[in-house]
């Protein structure tokens, strides 16, 4: 056996230990990781110290590489194309918004009109002295744990997701026009089902700060429902907080977990290298398309 996969908690998290990094692309390891990603949601490979090239090779073996971050700082100045540098370092990142937005619960790529990214892969290159833990919450376990009455109540709800909603927490009372225009030019208002039936039949909740409005509900009622469901999903039984070591490689099922990072300072030096793979299901539709129909 060249690797082991050990669960962290009943509902979320597993540690993958490989005896030799040279085995990272072995078919049996990839197959086992794909299966574990479905059951555990988050896989931690301690101190793997991948180069960008190695991370891309693993990413490509796992699925179809996608880059939806090309237009933001960090998206084009990595050594390798399709590797996005997540950092608040002002020398690399002149537009910190998108990284500050990661301080709040979200799923990646929800406000882009494309299949929801299946998985995100993150290598820790440099850590911050304080904060910087990444937290994950299983939106599959959270759905399964709801009462039957609650499940029935939310079964058919549709939610409008907006990038500007995920950016509201990082601005004072109003988002400056220049920023608002930028968000609107980069993203699409998307309508997604609140309850998503996954290809394997399991159901999950589609949640995050980008979830802005429940269609057919008064604004405050809908937002309260979304906030309550997020709090529910974030309870300890369904969530895992990763305390990074330099070189750790963590991958998560973006379709079955939401995530956020504990705040860190912009001069902390924290730097993470991210790659992403495409999903297969076009979950929602642009609001505009639905309004035109
Ligand atoms: C991301 C993200 C969290 C982190 O890359 O999409 O949310 O810990 N990152 O930097
Ligand atoms: Mn993210």
PDB file of C-alpha atoms and ligand atoms in Angstrom:
ATOM      1  CA  UNK A   1       0.000   0.000   0.000  1.00  0.00           C
ATOM      2  CA  UNK A   2       1.526   3.285  -1.058  1.00  0.00           C
ATOM      3  CA  UNK A   3      -1.113   5.500   0.534  1.00  0.00           C
ATOM      4  CA  UNK A   4      -3.713   5.653   3.312  1.00  0.00           C
ATOM      5  CA  UNK A   5      -6.878   7.743   3.604  1.00  0.00           C
ATOM      6  CA  UNK A   6      -8.061   8.309   7.166  1.00  0.00           C
ATOM      7  CA  UNK A   7     -11.318  10.085   8.039  1.00  0.00           C
ATOM      8  CA  UNK A   8     -11.114  13.086  10.380  1.00  0.00           C
ATOM      9  CA  UNK A   9     -14.763  13.257  11.410  1.00  0.00           C
ATOM     10  CA  UNK A  10     -17.906  11.310  10.615  1.00  0.00           C
ATOM     11  CA  UNK A  11     -19.242  13.908   8.173  1.00  0.00           C
ATOM     12  CA  UNK A  12     -16.218  15.776   6.903  1.00  0.00           C
ATOM     13  CA  UNK A  13     -12.481  15.606   6.331  1.00  0.00           C
ATOM     14  CA  UNK A  14      -9.899  12.923   5.554  1.00  0.00           C
ATOM     15  CA  UNK A  15      -6.097  12.811   5.643  1.00  0.00           C
ATOM     16  CA  UNK A  16      -4.278  11.308   2.679  1.00  0.00           C
ATOM     17  CA  UNK A  17      -0.780  10.036   3.420  1.00  0.00           C
ATOM     18  CA  UNK A  18       1.435   8.986   0.534  1.00  0.00           C
ATOM     19  CA  UNK A  19       4.725   7.207   1.113  1.00  0.00           C
ATOM     20  CA  UNK A  20       6.320   8.850  -1.910  1.00  0.00           C
ATOM     21  CA  UNK A  21       5.227  11.937  -3.832  1.00  0.00           C
ATOM     22  CA  UNK A  22       6.215  10.065  -7.008  1.00  0.00           C
ATOM     23  CA  UNK A  23       2.984   8.051  -6.578  1.00  0.00           C
ATOM     24  CA  UNK A  24       0.755  11.115  -6.691  1.00  0.00           C
ATOM     25  CA  UNK A  25      -0.459  10.397 -10.217  1.00  0.00           C
ATOM     26  CA  UNK A  26      -1.025   6.648  -9.736  1.00  0.00           C
ATOM     27  CA  UNK A  27      -4.409   5.565 -11.041  1.00  0.00           C
ATOM     28  CA  UNK A  28      -5.384   3.758  -7.846  1.00  0.00           C
ATOM     29  CA  UNK A  29      -4.564   6.815  -5.719  1.00  0.00           C
ATOM     30  CA  UNK A  30      -6.528   9.161  -7.988  1.00  0.00           C
ATOM     31  CA  UNK A  31      -9.513   6.780  -7.985  1.00  0.00           C
ATOM     32  CA  UNK A  32      -9.401   6.474  -4.178  1.00  0.00           C
ATOM     33  CA  UNK A  33      -9.158  10.272  -3.812  1.00  0.00           C
ATOM     34  CA  UNK A  34     -12.108  10.814  -6.157  1.00  0.00           C
ATOM     35  CA  UNK A  35     -14.218   8.449  -4.049  1.00  0.00           C
ATOM     36  CA  UNK A  36     -13.027   9.949  -0.754  1.00  0.00           C
ATOM     37  CA  UNK A  37     -13.762  13.462  -2.001  1.00  0.00           C
ATOM     38  CA  UNK A  38     -17.426  12.443  -2.309  1.00  0.00           C
ATOM     39  CA  UNK A  39     -17.676  10.996   1.184  1.00  0.00           C
ATOM     40  CA  UNK A  40     -15.312  13.316   3.097  1.00  0.00           C
ATOM     41  CA  UNK A  41     -15.698  16.573   1.138  1.00  0.00           C
ATOM     42  CA  UNK A  42     -12.184  17.729   2.066  1.00  0.00           C
ATOM     43  CA  UNK A  43      -8.901  15.845   1.628  1.00  0.00           C
ATOM     44  CA  UNK A  44      -5.700  16.976   3.343  1.00  0.00           C
ATOM     45  CA  UNK A  45      -2.305  15.887   2.010  1.00  0.00           C
ATOM     46  CA  UNK A  46       0.101  16.971   4.773  1.00  0.00           C
ATOM     47  CA  UNK A  47       3.286  18.743   3.728  1.00  0.00           C
ATOM     48  CA  UNK A  48       3.372  17.517   0.167  1.00  0.00           C
ATOM     49  CA  UNK A  49       5.324  20.622  -0.970  1.00  0.00           C
ATOM     50  CA  UNK A  50       4.084  20.507  -4.555  1.00  0.00           C
ATOM     51  CA  UNK A  51       5.596  22.724  -7.230  1.00  0.00           C
ATOM     52  CA  UNK A  52       3.110  24.473  -9.539  1.00  0.00           C
ATOM     53  CA  UNK A  53       3.946  21.929 -12.242  1.00  0.00           C
ATOM     54  CA  UNK A  54       3.244  19.008  -9.903  1.00  0.00           C
ATOM     55  CA  UNK A  55       0.007  20.588  -8.706  1.00  0.00           C
ATOM     56  CA  UNK A  56      -1.127  21.102 -12.304  1.00  0.00           C
ATOM     57  CA  UNK A  57      -0.254  17.508 -13.203  1.00  0.00           C
ATOM     58  CA  UNK A  58      -2.385  16.269 -10.290  1.00  0.00           C
ATOM     59  CA  UNK A  59      -5.174  18.702 -11.206  1.00  0.00           C
ATOM     60  CA  UNK A  60      -5.170  17.527 -14.838  1.00  0.00           C
ATOM     61  CA  UNK A  61      -5.207  13.889 -13.799  1.00  0.00           C
ATOM     62  CA  UNK A  62      -8.174  14.565 -11.512  1.00  0.00           C
ATOM     63  CA  UNK A  63     -10.373  16.445 -13.962  1.00  0.00           C
ATOM     64  CA  UNK A  64     -10.639  19.194 -16.524  1.00  0.00           C
ATOM     65  CA  UNK A  65      -8.627  22.217 -15.499  1.00  0.00           C
ATOM     66  CA  UNK A  66     -10.480  25.534 -15.481  1.00  0.00           C
ATOM     67  CA  UNK A  67      -9.370  29.073 -14.786  1.00  0.00           C
ATOM     68  CA  UNK A  68     -12.097  31.531 -13.849  1.00  0.00           C
ATOM     69  CA  UNK A  69      -9.673  33.911 -12.095  1.00  0.00           C
ATOM     70  CA  UNK A  70      -7.715  35.138 -15.103  1.00  0.00           C
ATOM     71  CA  UNK A  71      -9.029  38.668 -14.838  1.00  0.00           C
ATOM     72  CA  UNK A  72      -8.030  39.272 -11.225  1.00  0.00           C
ATOM     73  CA  UNK A  73      -4.581  40.012  -9.778  1.00  0.00           C
ATOM     74  CA  UNK A  74      -2.815  36.798  -8.856  1.00  0.00           C
ATOM     75  CA  UNK A  75      -4.526  35.066 -11.741  1.00  0.00           C
ATOM     76  CA  UNK A  76      -1.963  35.938 -14.340  1.00  0.00           C
ATOM     77  CA  UNK A  77       1.339  36.420 -12.580  1.00  0.00           C
ATOM     78  CA  UNK A  78       1.898  32.934 -11.234  1.00  0.00           C
ATOM     79  CA  UNK A  79       4.772  30.976 -12.770  1.00  0.00           C
ATOM     80  CA  UNK A  80       2.319  28.676 -14.475  1.00  0.00           C
ATOM     81  CA  UNK A  81      -0.874  29.646 -16.305  1.00  0.00           C
ATOM     82  CA  UNK A  82      -4.031  28.418 -14.534  1.00  0.00           C
ATOM     83  CA  UNK A  83      -2.406  28.700 -11.113  1.00  0.00           C
ATOM     84  CA  UNK A  84      -4.035  31.492  -9.124  1.00  0.00           C
ATOM     85  CA  UNK A  85      -2.071  33.066  -6.286  1.00  0.00           C
ATOM     86  CA  UNK A  86      -4.218  33.892  -3.293  1.00  0.00           C
ATOM     87  CA  UNK A  87      -2.554  36.613  -1.305  1.00  0.00           C
ATOM     88  CA  UNK A  88      -3.216  40.007   0.222  1.00  0.00           C
ATOM     89  CA  UNK A  89       0.364  41.061  -0.528  1.00  0.00           C
ATOM     90  CA  UNK A  90      -0.066  44.484  -2.151  1.00  0.00           C
ATOM     91  CA  UNK A  91       2.828  43.862  -4.528  1.00  0.00           C
ATOM     92  CA  UNK A  92       0.969  40.937  -6.150  1.00  0.00           C
ATOM     93  CA  UNK A  93      -2.633  41.826  -5.462  1.00  0.00           C
ATOM     94  CA  UNK A  94      -3.814  45.320  -6.342  1.00  0.00           C
ATOM     95  CA  UNK A  95      -7.459  44.310  -5.994  1.00  0.00           C
ATOM     96  CA  UNK A  96      -7.774  42.639  -2.600  1.00  0.00           C
ATOM     97  CA  UNK A  97     -11.595  42.427  -2.752  1.00  0.00           C
ATOM     98  CA  UNK A  98     -11.831  38.861  -3.998  1.00  0.00           C
ATOM     99  CA  UNK A  99      -9.452  37.587  -1.366  1.00  0.00           C
ATOM    100  CA  UNK A 100     -11.119  39.578   1.439  1.00  0.00           C
ATOM    101  CA  UNK A 101     -14.364  37.991   0.255  1.00  0.00           C
ATOM    102  CA  UNK A 102     -12.920  34.571   1.163  1.00  0.00           C
ATOM    103  CA  UNK A 103     -13.198  35.584   4.860  1.00  0.00           C
ATOM    104  CA  UNK A 104     -16.899  34.702   4.540  1.00  0.00           C
ATOM    105  CA  UNK A 105     -18.667  31.405   3.714  1.00  0.00           C
ATOM    106  CA  UNK A 106     -18.805  30.802  -0.004  1.00  0.00           C
ATOM    107  CA  UNK A 107     -18.567  28.279  -2.803  1.00  0.00           C
ATOM    108  CA  UNK A 108     -16.213  28.990  -5.705  1.00  0.00           C
ATOM    109  CA  UNK A 109     -17.492  30.074  -9.094  1.00  0.00           C
ATOM    110  CA  UNK A 110     -21.191  30.346  -8.215  1.00  0.00           C
ATOM    111  CA  UNK A 111     -21.743  33.667 -10.007  1.00  0.00           C
ATOM    112  CA  UNK A 112     -20.271  32.566 -13.306  1.00  0.00           C
ATOM    113  CA  UNK A 113     -22.456  31.091 -16.035  1.00  0.00           C
ATOM    114  CA  UNK A 114     -20.743  27.733 -16.365  1.00  0.00           C
ATOM    115  CA  UNK A 115     -20.976  24.352 -14.645  1.00  0.00           C
ATOM    116  CA  UNK A 116     -20.156  24.818 -10.975  1.00  0.00           C
ATOM    117  CA  UNK A 117     -16.441  24.053 -10.466  1.00  0.00           C
ATOM    118  CA  UNK A 118     -16.220  20.518  -9.106  1.00  0.00           C
ATOM    119  CA  UNK A 119     -13.191  20.909  -6.891  1.00  0.00           C
ATOM    120  CA  UNK A 120     -10.628  23.427  -5.712  1.00  0.00           C
ATOM    121  CA  UNK A 121      -6.992  22.486  -4.971  1.00  0.00           C
ATOM    122  CA  UNK A 122      -4.904  24.646  -2.659  1.00  0.00           C
ATOM    123  CA  UNK A 123      -1.194  24.479  -1.770  1.00  0.00           C
ATOM    124  CA  UNK A 124       0.105  26.438   1.214  1.00  0.00           C
ATOM    125  CA  UNK A 125       3.263  28.230   0.099  1.00  0.00           C
ATOM    126  CA  UNK A 126       3.602  30.716   2.931  1.00  0.00           C
ATOM    127  CA  UNK A 127       1.557  30.987   6.115  1.00  0.00           C
ATOM    128  CA  UNK A 128       0.513  33.942   8.204  1.00  0.00           C
ATOM    129  CA  UNK A 129       1.600  34.081  11.840  1.00  0.00           C
ATOM    130  CA  UNK A 130      -2.014  34.541  12.930  1.00  0.00           C
ATOM    131  CA  UNK A 131      -5.306  33.450  11.356  1.00  0.00           C
ATOM    132  CA  UNK A 132      -5.368  31.845   7.935  1.00  0.00           C
ATOM    133  CA  UNK A 133      -7.038  28.583   8.968  1.00  0.00           C
ATOM    134  CA  UNK A 134      -9.438  27.455   6.251  1.00  0.00           C
ATOM    135  CA  UNK A 135     -12.837  26.236   7.416  1.00  0.00           C
ATOM    136  CA  UNK A 136     -15.082  23.862   5.520  1.00  0.00           C
ATOM    137  CA  UNK A 137     -18.726  22.938   6.135  1.00  0.00           C
ATOM    138  CA  UNK A 138     -20.496  20.013   4.496  1.00  0.00           C
ATOM    139  CA  UNK A 139     -23.618  21.229   2.730  1.00  0.00           C
ATOM    140  CA  UNK A 140     -24.537  17.591   2.067  1.00  0.00           C
ATOM    141  CA  UNK A 141     -24.447  16.536   5.738  1.00  0.00           C
ATOM    142  CA  UNK A 142     -26.209  19.800   6.603  1.00  0.00           C
ATOM    143  CA  UNK A 143     -29.065  18.999   4.239  1.00  0.00           C
ATOM    144  CA  UNK A 144     -29.337  15.421   5.439  1.00  0.00           C
ATOM    145  CA  UNK A 145     -29.502  16.615   9.061  1.00  0.00           C
ATOM    146  CA  UNK A 146     -32.504  18.889   8.502  1.00  0.00           C
ATOM    147  CA  UNK A 147     -35.924  17.851   9.776  1.00  0.00           C
ATOM    148  CA  UNK A 148     -38.313  16.411   7.216  1.00  0.00           C
ATOM    149  CA  UNK A 149     -40.532  19.470   7.704  1.00  0.00           C
ATOM    150  CA  UNK A 150     -37.666  21.846   6.904  1.00  0.00           C
ATOM    151  CA  UNK A 151     -36.653  19.764   3.885  1.00  0.00           C
ATOM    152  CA  UNK A 152     -40.212  19.996   2.544  1.00  0.00           C
ATOM    153  CA  UNK A 153     -40.331  23.763   3.158  1.00  0.00           C
ATOM    154  CA  UNK A 154     -37.185  24.480   1.166  1.00  0.00           C
ATOM    155  CA  UNK A 155     -37.495  21.764  -1.489  1.00  0.00           C
ATOM    156  CA  UNK A 156     -38.402  24.002  -4.431  1.00  0.00           C
ATOM    157  CA  UNK A 157     -36.832  27.312  -3.464  1.00  0.00           C
ATOM    158  CA  UNK A 158     -34.700  29.220  -5.930  1.00  0.00           C
ATOM    159  CA  UNK A 159     -32.044  31.712  -4.895  1.00  0.00           C
ATOM    160  CA  UNK A 160     -30.449  34.638  -6.734  1.00  0.00           C
ATOM    161  CA  UNK A 161     -26.666  34.697  -6.270  1.00  0.00           C
ATOM    162  CA  UNK A 162     -24.779  37.944  -6.857  1.00  0.00           C
ATOM    163  CA  UNK A 163     -21.079  38.654  -6.651  1.00  0.00           C
ATOM    164  CA  UNK A 164     -21.800  42.077  -5.182  1.00  0.00           C
ATOM    165  CA  UNK A 165     -23.620  40.369  -2.295  1.00  0.00           C
ATOM    166  CA  UNK A 166     -20.452  38.463  -1.440  1.00  0.00           C
ATOM    167  CA  UNK A 167     -18.555  41.774  -1.562  1.00  0.00           C
ATOM    168  CA  UNK A 168     -20.959  43.710   0.693  1.00  0.00           C
ATOM    169  CA  UNK A 169     -19.283  42.602   3.943  1.00  0.00           C
ATOM    170  CA  UNK A 170     -15.974  44.146   2.849  1.00  0.00           C
ATOM    171  CA  UNK A 171     -17.404  47.614   2.155  1.00  0.00           C
ATOM    172  CA  UNK A 172     -18.921  50.339   4.298  1.00  0.00           C
ATOM    173  CA  UNK A 173     -22.553  51.344   3.754  1.00  0.00           C
ATOM    174  CA  UNK A 174     -22.325  51.511  -0.014  1.00  0.00           C
ATOM    175  CA  UNK A 175     -20.175  49.729  -2.564  1.00  0.00           C
ATOM    176  CA  UNK A 176     -18.335  52.429  -4.570  1.00  0.00           C
ATOM    177  CA  UNK A 177     -19.607  52.623  -8.182  1.00  0.00           C
ATOM    178  CA  UNK A 178     -16.211  51.739  -9.614  1.00  0.00           C
ATOM    179  CA  UNK A 179     -16.150  48.480  -7.637  1.00  0.00           C
ATOM    180  CA  UNK A 180     -19.803  47.685  -8.279  1.00  0.00           C
ATOM    181  CA  UNK A 181     -19.291  48.088 -12.016  1.00  0.00           C
ATOM    182  CA  UNK A 182     -16.242  45.856 -11.852  1.00  0.00           C
ATOM    183  CA  UNK A 183     -18.144  43.094  -9.998  1.00  0.00           C
ATOM    184  CA  UNK A 184     -21.014  43.322 -12.451  1.00  0.00           C
ATOM    185  CA  UNK A 185     -18.648  43.109 -15.408  1.00  0.00           C
ATOM    186  CA  UNK A 186     -16.964  39.996 -14.013  1.00  0.00           C
ATOM    187  CA  UNK A 187     -19.933  38.052 -12.769  1.00  0.00           C
ATOM    188  CA  UNK A 188     -23.437  37.064 -13.715  1.00  0.00           C
ATOM    189  CA  UNK A 189     -26.548  37.160 -11.525  1.00  0.00           C
ATOM    190  CA  UNK A 190     -27.302  33.470 -11.277  1.00  0.00           C
ATOM    191  CA  UNK A 191     -30.433  31.665 -10.107  1.00  0.00           C
ATOM    192  CA  UNK A 192     -29.645  28.345  -8.435  1.00  0.00           C
ATOM    193  CA  UNK A 193     -31.883  25.877  -6.620  1.00  0.00           C
ATOM    194  CA  UNK A 194     -31.377  26.065  -2.845  1.00  0.00           C
ATOM    195  CA  UNK A 195     -31.421  22.263  -2.726  1.00  0.00           C
ATOM    196  CA  UNK A 196     -29.242  20.633  -5.323  1.00  0.00           C
ATOM    197  CA  UNK A 197     -29.669  16.996  -6.218  1.00  0.00           C
ATOM    198  CA  UNK A 198     -26.167  15.791  -7.023  1.00  0.00           C
ATOM    199  CA  UNK A 199     -25.470  13.359  -9.883  1.00  0.00           C
ATOM    200  CA  UNK A 200     -25.287  10.488  -7.344  1.00  0.00           C
ATOM    201  CA  UNK A 201     -28.707  11.355  -5.903  1.00  0.00           C
ATOM    202  CA  UNK A 202     -27.508  12.983  -2.678  1.00  0.00           C
ATOM    203  CA  UNK A 203     -28.813  16.453  -1.956  1.00  0.00           C
ATOM    204  CA  UNK A 204     -26.875  19.498  -0.836  1.00  0.00           C
ATOM    205  CA  UNK A 205     -27.556  23.126   0.039  1.00  0.00           C
ATOM    206  CA  UNK A 206     -26.207  25.877  -2.211  1.00  0.00           C
ATOM    207  CA  UNK A 207     -25.147  28.554   0.285  1.00  0.00           C
ATOM    208  CA  UNK A 208     -22.695  31.400   0.817  1.00  0.00           C
ATOM    209  CA  UNK A 209     -22.579  35.182   1.057  1.00  0.00           C
ATOM    210  CA  UNK A 210     -23.281  35.342  -2.688  1.00  0.00           C
ATOM    211  CA  UNK A 211     -26.756  33.872  -1.959  1.00  0.00           C
ATOM    212  CA  UNK A 212     -28.658  37.139  -1.930  1.00  0.00           C
ATOM    213  CA  UNK A 213     -32.352  36.671  -2.406  1.00  0.00           C
ATOM    214  CA  UNK A 214     -34.847  33.826  -2.168  1.00  0.00           C
ATOM    215  CA  UNK A 215     -37.276  34.180  -5.044  1.00  0.00           C
ATOM    216  CA  UNK A 216     -40.867  34.659  -3.885  1.00  0.00           C
ATOM    217  CA  UNK A 217     -39.983  35.527  -0.270  1.00  0.00           C
ATOM    218  CA  UNK A 218     -39.771  38.951   1.376  1.00  0.00           C
ATOM    219  CA  UNK A 219     -36.101  39.997   1.231  1.00  0.00           C
ATOM    220  CA  UNK A 220     -35.482  39.843   4.994  1.00  0.00           C
ATOM    221  CA  UNK A 221     -37.288  36.509   5.376  1.00  0.00           C
ATOM    222  CA  UNK A 222     -35.256  34.933   2.600  1.00  0.00           C
ATOM    223  CA  UNK A 223     -31.969  36.291   3.875  1.00  0.00           C
ATOM    224  CA  UNK A 224     -32.780  35.111   7.370  1.00  0.00           C
ATOM    225  CA  UNK A 225     -33.507  31.625   6.036  1.00  0.00           C
ATOM    226  CA  UNK A 226     -30.169  31.595   4.169  1.00  0.00           C
ATOM    227  CA  UNK A 227     -28.304  32.821   7.255  1.00  0.00           C
ATOM    228  CA  UNK A 228     -29.956  30.169   9.430  1.00  0.00           C
ATOM    229  CA  UNK A 229     -29.091  27.401   6.985  1.00  0.00           C
ATOM    230  CA  UNK A 230     -25.465  28.603   6.837  1.00  0.00           C
ATOM    231  CA  UNK A 231     -25.261  28.623  10.639  1.00  0.00           C
ATOM    232  CA  UNK A 232     -26.732  25.128  10.665  1.00  0.00           C
ATOM    233  CA  UNK A 233     -24.201  23.861   8.126  1.00  0.00           C
ATOM    234  CA  UNK A 234     -21.313  25.450  10.052  1.00  0.00           C
ATOM    235  CA  UNK A 235     -22.041  23.537  13.265  1.00  0.00           C
ATOM    236  CA  UNK A 236     -19.042  21.544  14.539  1.00  0.00           C
ATOM    237  CA  UNK A 237     -20.412  18.137  13.485  1.00  0.00           C
ATOM    238  CA  UNK A 238     -20.558  19.204   9.839  1.00  0.00           C
ATOM    239  CA  UNK A 239     -17.447  21.363   9.668  1.00  0.00           C
ATOM    240  CA  UNK A 240     -13.668  21.063   9.709  1.00  0.00           C
ATOM    241  CA  UNK A 241     -11.068  23.771  10.292  1.00  0.00           C
ATOM    242  CA  UNK A 242      -7.696  23.206   8.674  1.00  0.00           C
ATOM    243  CA  UNK A 243      -4.663  24.431  10.608  1.00  0.00           C
ATOM    244  CA  UNK A 244      -2.150  24.711   7.774  1.00  0.00           C
ATOM    245  CA  UNK A 245       1.467  23.626   7.762  1.00  0.00           C
ATOM    246  CA  UNK A 246       3.647  25.007   5.000  1.00  0.00           C
ATOM    247  CA  UNK A 247       3.492  22.651   2.001  1.00  0.00           C
ATOM    248  CA  UNK A 248       0.065  21.210   2.865  1.00  0.00           C
ATOM    249  CA  UNK A 249      -2.113  20.466  -0.127  1.00  0.00           C
ATOM    250  CA  UNK A 250      -5.877  20.498   0.452  1.00  0.00           C
ATOM    251  CA  UNK A 251      -8.607  19.706  -2.051  1.00  0.00           C
ATOM    252  CA  UNK A 252     -12.335  20.045  -1.561  1.00  0.00           C
ATOM    253  CA  UNK A 253     -15.565  19.111  -3.266  1.00  0.00           C
ATOM    254  CA  UNK A 254     -16.854  22.565  -4.192  1.00  0.00           C
ATOM    255  CA  UNK A 255     -20.269  21.031  -4.921  1.00  0.00           C
ATOM    256  CA  UNK A 256     -20.654  19.595  -1.424  1.00  0.00           C
ATOM    257  CA  UNK A 257     -18.865  21.970   0.940  1.00  0.00           C
ATOM    258  CA  UNK A 258     -18.735  25.709   1.491  1.00  0.00           C
ATOM    259  CA  UNK A 259     -15.573  27.288   2.845  1.00  0.00           C
ATOM    260  CA  UNK A 260     -14.030  30.442   4.320  1.00  0.00           C
ATOM    261  CA  UNK A 261     -10.730  31.512   5.813  1.00  0.00           C
ATOM    262  CA  UNK A 262     -10.044  32.971   9.256  1.00  0.00           C
ATOM    263  CA  UNK A 263      -8.892  36.583   8.628  1.00  0.00           C
ATOM    264  CA  UNK A 264      -5.189  37.273   8.278  1.00  0.00           C
ATOM    265  CA  UNK A 265      -3.210  40.499   7.877  1.00  0.00           C
ATOM    266  CA  UNK A 266      -2.430  41.846   4.417  1.00  0.00           C
ATOM    267  CA  UNK A 267       1.279  42.066   5.275  1.00  0.00           C
ATOM    268  CA  UNK A 268       1.336  38.545   6.709  1.00  0.00           C
ATOM    269  CA  UNK A 269       2.969  37.094   3.597  1.00  0.00           C
ATOM    270  CA  UNK A 270       0.319  34.355   3.394  1.00  0.00           C
ATOM    271  CA  UNK A 271       0.349  32.872  -0.097  1.00  0.00           C
ATOM    272  CA  UNK A 272      -1.684  29.960  -1.425  1.00  0.00           C
ATOM    273  CA  UNK A 273      -1.556  28.516  -4.925  1.00  0.00           C
ATOM    274  CA  UNK A 274      -4.930  27.480  -6.296  1.00  0.00           C
ATOM    275  CA  UNK A 275      -6.068  25.322  -9.186  1.00  0.00           C
ATOM    276  CA  UNK A 276      -9.619  24.352 -10.087  1.00  0.00           C
ATOM    277  CA  UNK A 277     -11.417  21.660 -12.039  1.00  0.00           C
ATOM    278  CA  UNK A 278     -14.609  21.993 -13.984  1.00  0.00           C
ATOM    279  CA  UNK A 279     -17.857  20.396 -12.891  1.00  0.00           C
ATOM    280  CA  UNK A 280     -20.263  18.590 -15.151  1.00  0.00           C
ATOM    281  CA  UNK A 281     -23.566  20.108 -14.182  1.00  0.00           C
ATOM    282  CA  UNK A 282     -24.821  23.506 -15.184  1.00  0.00           C
ATOM    283  CA  UNK A 283     -26.761  23.963 -11.987  1.00  0.00           C
ATOM    284  CA  UNK A 284     -28.482  27.297 -12.433  1.00  0.00           C
ATOM    285  CA  UNK A 285     -29.366  29.837 -15.086  1.00  0.00           C
ATOM    286  CA  UNK A 286     -28.602  33.541 -15.453  1.00  0.00           C
ATOM    287  CA  UNK A 287     -31.399  35.662 -13.981  1.00  0.00           C
ATOM    288  CA  UNK A 288     -31.618  37.555 -17.278  1.00  0.00           C
ATOM    289  CA  UNK A 289     -32.305  34.354 -19.226  1.00  0.00           C
ATOM    290  CA  UNK A 290     -35.133  33.416 -16.887  1.00  0.00           C
ATOM    291  CA  UNK A 291     -36.633  36.904 -17.002  1.00  0.00           C
ATOM    292  CA  UNK A 292     -36.594  36.839 -20.811  1.00  0.00           C
ATOM    293  CA  UNK A 293     -38.285  33.439 -20.959  1.00  0.00           C
TER     294      UNK A 293
HETATM  295  C1  LIG B   1     -10.218  30.028  -2.411  1.00  0.00           C
HETATM  296  C2  LIG B   1     -10.395  30.326  -0.987  1.00  0.00           C
HETATM  297  C3  LIG B   1      -9.324  30.116   1.147  1.00  0.00           C
HETATM  298  C4  LIG B   1      -7.971  30.287   1.731  1.00  0.00           C
HETATM  299  O1  LIG B   1      -9.091  29.848  -2.832  1.00  0.00           O
HETATM  300  O2  LIG B   1     -11.216  29.957  -3.139  1.00  0.00           O
HETATM  301  O3  LIG B   1     -11.484  30.547  -0.563  1.00  0.00           O
HETATM  302  O4  LIG B   1      -7.731  29.683   2.765  1.00  0.00           O
HETATM  303  N1  LIG B   1      -9.290  30.249  -0.233  1.00  0.00           N
HETATM  304  O5  LIG B   1      -7.167  31.046   1.173  1.00  0.00           O
HETATM  305 MN1  LIG B   2     -12.938  30.088  -2.253  1.00  0.00          MN
END
